[in-house]
């Protein structure tokens, strides 16, 4: 059972997060990379949304490894339904956890925009 917006606000959540969590968490079920460093995401509630990853991709950050479009396009959905990229594609990130950068489904939903 979902808790109310007021419950989440009382726990220190901002309004946007409180509204999201009170309506029920969504899981990413599909991902398509776009050449402008955005992702077209499908969620388990049937919504399609656009997530702009470009503000995160900067030198000196964990997302530096996807600065080239060919690396960005290696995106996938991992076993926790997060959006992920392997830093070294020859290493299994299920065995070497430090080989992956990822974004949670919650972040992807809250920071994306609906596609009409």
Short mmCIF file of the C-alpha atoms (twelve columns), coordinates in Angstrom:
data_MODEL
# 
_entry.id   MODEL 
# 
loop_
_atom_site.group_PDB 
_atom_site.id 
_atom_site.type_symbol 
_atom_site.label_atom_id 
_atom_site.label_alt_id 
_atom_site.label_comp_id 
_atom_site.label_asym_id 
_atom_site.label_seq_id 
_atom_site.Cartn_x 
_atom_site.Cartn_y 
_atom_site.Cartn_z 
_atom_site.pdbx_PDB_model_num 
ATOM 1   C CA . UNK A 1   0.000  0.000   0.000   1 
ATOM 2   C CA . UNK A 2   1.357  3.409   -0.970  1 
ATOM 3   C CA . UNK A 3   1.809  6.110   1.635   1 
ATOM 4   C CA . UNK A 4   0.376  9.613   1.166   1 
ATOM 5   C CA . UNK A 5   2.178  12.667  -0.175  1 
ATOM 6   C CA . UNK A 6   1.935  14.152  3.311   1 
ATOM 7   C CA . UNK A 7   3.755  11.142  4.751   1 
ATOM 8   C CA . UNK A 8   6.726  11.620  2.410   1 
ATOM 9   C CA . UNK A 9   6.758  15.387  2.955   1 
ATOM 10  C CA . UNK A 10  6.890  14.779  6.715   1 
ATOM 11  C CA . UNK A 11  9.979  12.604  6.129   1 
ATOM 12  C CA . UNK A 12  11.784 15.462  4.377   1 
ATOM 13  C CA . UNK A 13  11.097 14.571  0.739   1 
ATOM 14  C CA . UNK A 14  10.631 17.463  -1.687  1 
ATOM 15  C CA . UNK A 15  7.188  17.796  -3.290  1 
ATOM 16  C CA . UNK A 16  8.196  16.191  -6.615  1 
ATOM 17  C CA . UNK A 17  9.683  13.134  -4.868  1 
ATOM 18  C CA . UNK A 18  6.759  12.868  -2.439  1 
ATOM 19  C CA . UNK A 19  4.288  12.852  -5.329  1 
ATOM 20  C CA . UNK A 20  6.309  10.228  -7.190  1 
ATOM 21  C CA . UNK A 21  6.713  7.827   -4.278  1 
ATOM 22  C CA . UNK A 22  3.104  8.222   -3.125  1 
ATOM 23  C CA . UNK A 23  1.880  7.241   -6.589  1 
ATOM 24  C CA . UNK A 24  3.989  4.074   -6.580  1 
ATOM 25  C CA . UNK A 25  7.482  3.415   -7.853  1 
ATOM 26  C CA . UNK A 26  8.014  2.696   -11.539 1 
ATOM 27  C CA . UNK A 27  10.530 0.328   -13.110 1 
ATOM 28  C CA . UNK A 28  12.382 0.801   -16.373 1 
ATOM 29  C CA . UNK A 29  11.501 -1.975  -18.811 1 
ATOM 30  C CA . UNK A 30  13.072 -0.636  -22.018 1 
ATOM 31  C CA . UNK A 31  15.862 1.748   -23.003 1 
ATOM 32  C CA . UNK A 32  16.914 3.199   -26.351 1 
ATOM 33  C CA . UNK A 33  19.941 5.520   -26.586 1 
ATOM 34  C CA . UNK A 34  19.678 8.581   -28.799 1 
ATOM 35  C CA . UNK A 35  22.558 10.379  -30.561 1 
ATOM 36  C CA . UNK A 36  21.959 13.556  -28.510 1 
ATOM 37  C CA . UNK A 37  22.854 11.746  -25.247 1 
ATOM 38  C CA . UNK A 38  19.235 11.266  -24.248 1 
ATOM 39  C CA . UNK A 39  17.498 7.981   -23.496 1 
ATOM 40  C CA . UNK A 40  14.033 6.929   -24.546 1 
ATOM 41  C CA . UNK A 41  12.730 4.940   -21.604 1 
ATOM 42  C CA . UNK A 42  9.750  2.647   -21.221 1 
ATOM 43  C CA . UNK A 43  8.299  2.078   -17.756 1 
ATOM 44  C CA . UNK A 44  6.211  -0.730  -16.323 1 
ATOM 45  C CA . UNK A 45  3.159  1.553   -16.146 1 
ATOM 46  C CA . UNK A 46  3.197  1.894   -19.950 1 
ATOM 47  C CA . UNK A 47  4.708  5.396   -20.049 1 
ATOM 48  C CA . UNK A 48  7.441  6.422   -22.486 1 
ATOM 49  C CA . UNK A 49  9.728  9.182   -21.225 1 
ATOM 50  C CA . UNK A 50  12.831 11.058  -22.389 1 
ATOM 51  C CA . UNK A 51  15.791 11.369  -20.029 1 
ATOM 52  C CA . UNK A 52  18.620 13.798  -20.823 1 
ATOM 53  C CA . UNK A 53  21.885 12.298  -19.580 1 
ATOM 54  C CA . UNK A 54  24.106 15.048  -21.057 1 
ATOM 55  C CA . UNK A 55  24.245 17.237  -17.900 1 
ATOM 56  C CA . UNK A 56  25.820 14.298  -16.036 1 
ATOM 57  C CA . UNK A 57  28.516 13.545  -18.616 1 
ATOM 58  C CA . UNK A 58  31.537 15.606  -17.582 1 
ATOM 59  C CA . UNK A 59  35.275 15.032  -17.293 1 
ATOM 60  C CA . UNK A 60  36.298 13.983  -13.801 1 
ATOM 61  C CA . UNK A 61  32.947 12.364  -12.962 1 
ATOM 62  C CA . UNK A 62  31.878 8.721   -12.946 1 
ATOM 63  C CA . UNK A 63  30.012 9.400   -16.192 1 
ATOM 64  C CA . UNK A 64  33.199 10.429  -18.025 1 
ATOM 65  C CA . UNK A 65  33.359 6.865   -19.377 1 
ATOM 66  C CA . UNK A 66  30.326 7.520   -21.631 1 
ATOM 67  C CA . UNK A 67  31.487 10.787  -23.198 1 
ATOM 68  C CA . UNK A 68  31.850 9.099   -26.605 1 
ATOM 69  C CA . UNK A 69  28.534 8.308   -28.275 1 
ATOM 70  C CA . UNK A 70  29.617 4.714   -29.011 1 
ATOM 71  C CA . UNK A 71  30.171 4.158   -25.271 1 
ATOM 72  C CA . UNK A 72  26.914 5.921   -24.377 1 
ATOM 73  C CA . UNK A 73  25.046 3.606   -26.752 1 
ATOM 74  C CA . UNK A 74  26.194 0.531   -24.756 1 
ATOM 75  C CA . UNK A 75  23.453 1.305   -22.220 1 
ATOM 76  C CA . UNK A 76  21.409 -1.561  -20.775 1 
ATOM 77  C CA . UNK A 77  18.961 -2.385  -17.994 1 
ATOM 78  C CA . UNK A 78  20.673 -4.259  -15.185 1 
ATOM 79  C CA . UNK A 79  19.245 -6.879  -12.830 1 
ATOM 80  C CA . UNK A 80  17.882 -4.189  -10.457 1 
ATOM 81  C CA . UNK A 81  16.077 -2.362  -13.306 1 
ATOM 82  C CA . UNK A 82  18.601 0.461   -13.223 1 
ATOM 83  C CA . UNK A 83  19.972 2.046   -16.374 1 
ATOM 84  C CA . UNK A 84  23.635 1.031   -16.598 1 
ATOM 85  C CA . UNK A 85  26.844 1.265   -18.577 1 
ATOM 86  C CA . UNK A 86  29.886 -0.966  -18.133 1 
ATOM 87  C CA . UNK A 87  33.087 1.033   -17.775 1 
ATOM 88  C CA . UNK A 88  35.023 -1.799  -19.423 1 
ATOM 89  C CA . UNK A 89  32.689 -3.815  -21.670 1 
ATOM 90  C CA . UNK A 90  34.988 -6.851  -21.491 1 
ATOM 91  C CA . UNK A 91  34.354 -7.247  -17.734 1 
ATOM 92  C CA . UNK A 92  31.161 -8.780  -16.319 1 
ATOM 93  C CA . UNK A 93  29.663 -6.113  -14.068 1 
ATOM 94  C CA . UNK A 94  27.547 -8.726  -12.284 1 
ATOM 95  C CA . UNK A 95  30.848 -10.081 -10.909 1 
ATOM 96  C CA . UNK A 96  32.851 -6.835  -10.628 1 
ATOM 97  C CA . UNK A 97  30.463 -4.239  -9.184  1 
ATOM 98  C CA . UNK A 98  32.931 -1.348  -9.560  1 
ATOM 99  C CA . UNK A 99  32.876 -1.728  -13.357 1 
ATOM 100 C CA . UNK A 100 29.468 -0.100  -13.760 1 
ATOM 101 C CA . UNK A 101 27.851 3.330   -13.564 1 
ATOM 102 C CA . UNK A 102 24.110 3.407   -13.188 1 
ATOM 103 C CA . UNK A 103 20.972 5.446   -12.648 1 
ATOM 104 C CA . UNK A 104 18.028 4.205   -10.612 1 
ATOM 105 C CA . UNK A 105 14.587 3.789   -12.135 1 
ATOM 106 C CA . UNK A 106 13.305 6.347   -9.625  1 
ATOM 107 C CA . UNK A 107 15.818 8.986   -10.758 1 
ATOM 108 C CA . UNK A 108 15.155 8.215   -14.405 1 
ATOM 109 C CA . UNK A 109 11.421 8.647   -13.939 1 
ATOM 110 C CA . UNK A 110 11.506 11.778  -11.794 1 
ATOM 111 C CA . UNK A 111 14.105 13.551  -13.967 1 
ATOM 112 C CA . UNK A 112 12.606 12.646  -17.341 1 
ATOM 113 C CA . UNK A 113 9.782  14.136  -19.383 1 
ATOM 114 C CA . UNK A 114 6.817  12.356  -20.940 1 
ATOM 115 C CA . UNK A 115 6.943  11.668  -24.669 1 
ATOM 116 C CA . UNK A 116 3.688  12.645  -26.350 1 
# 
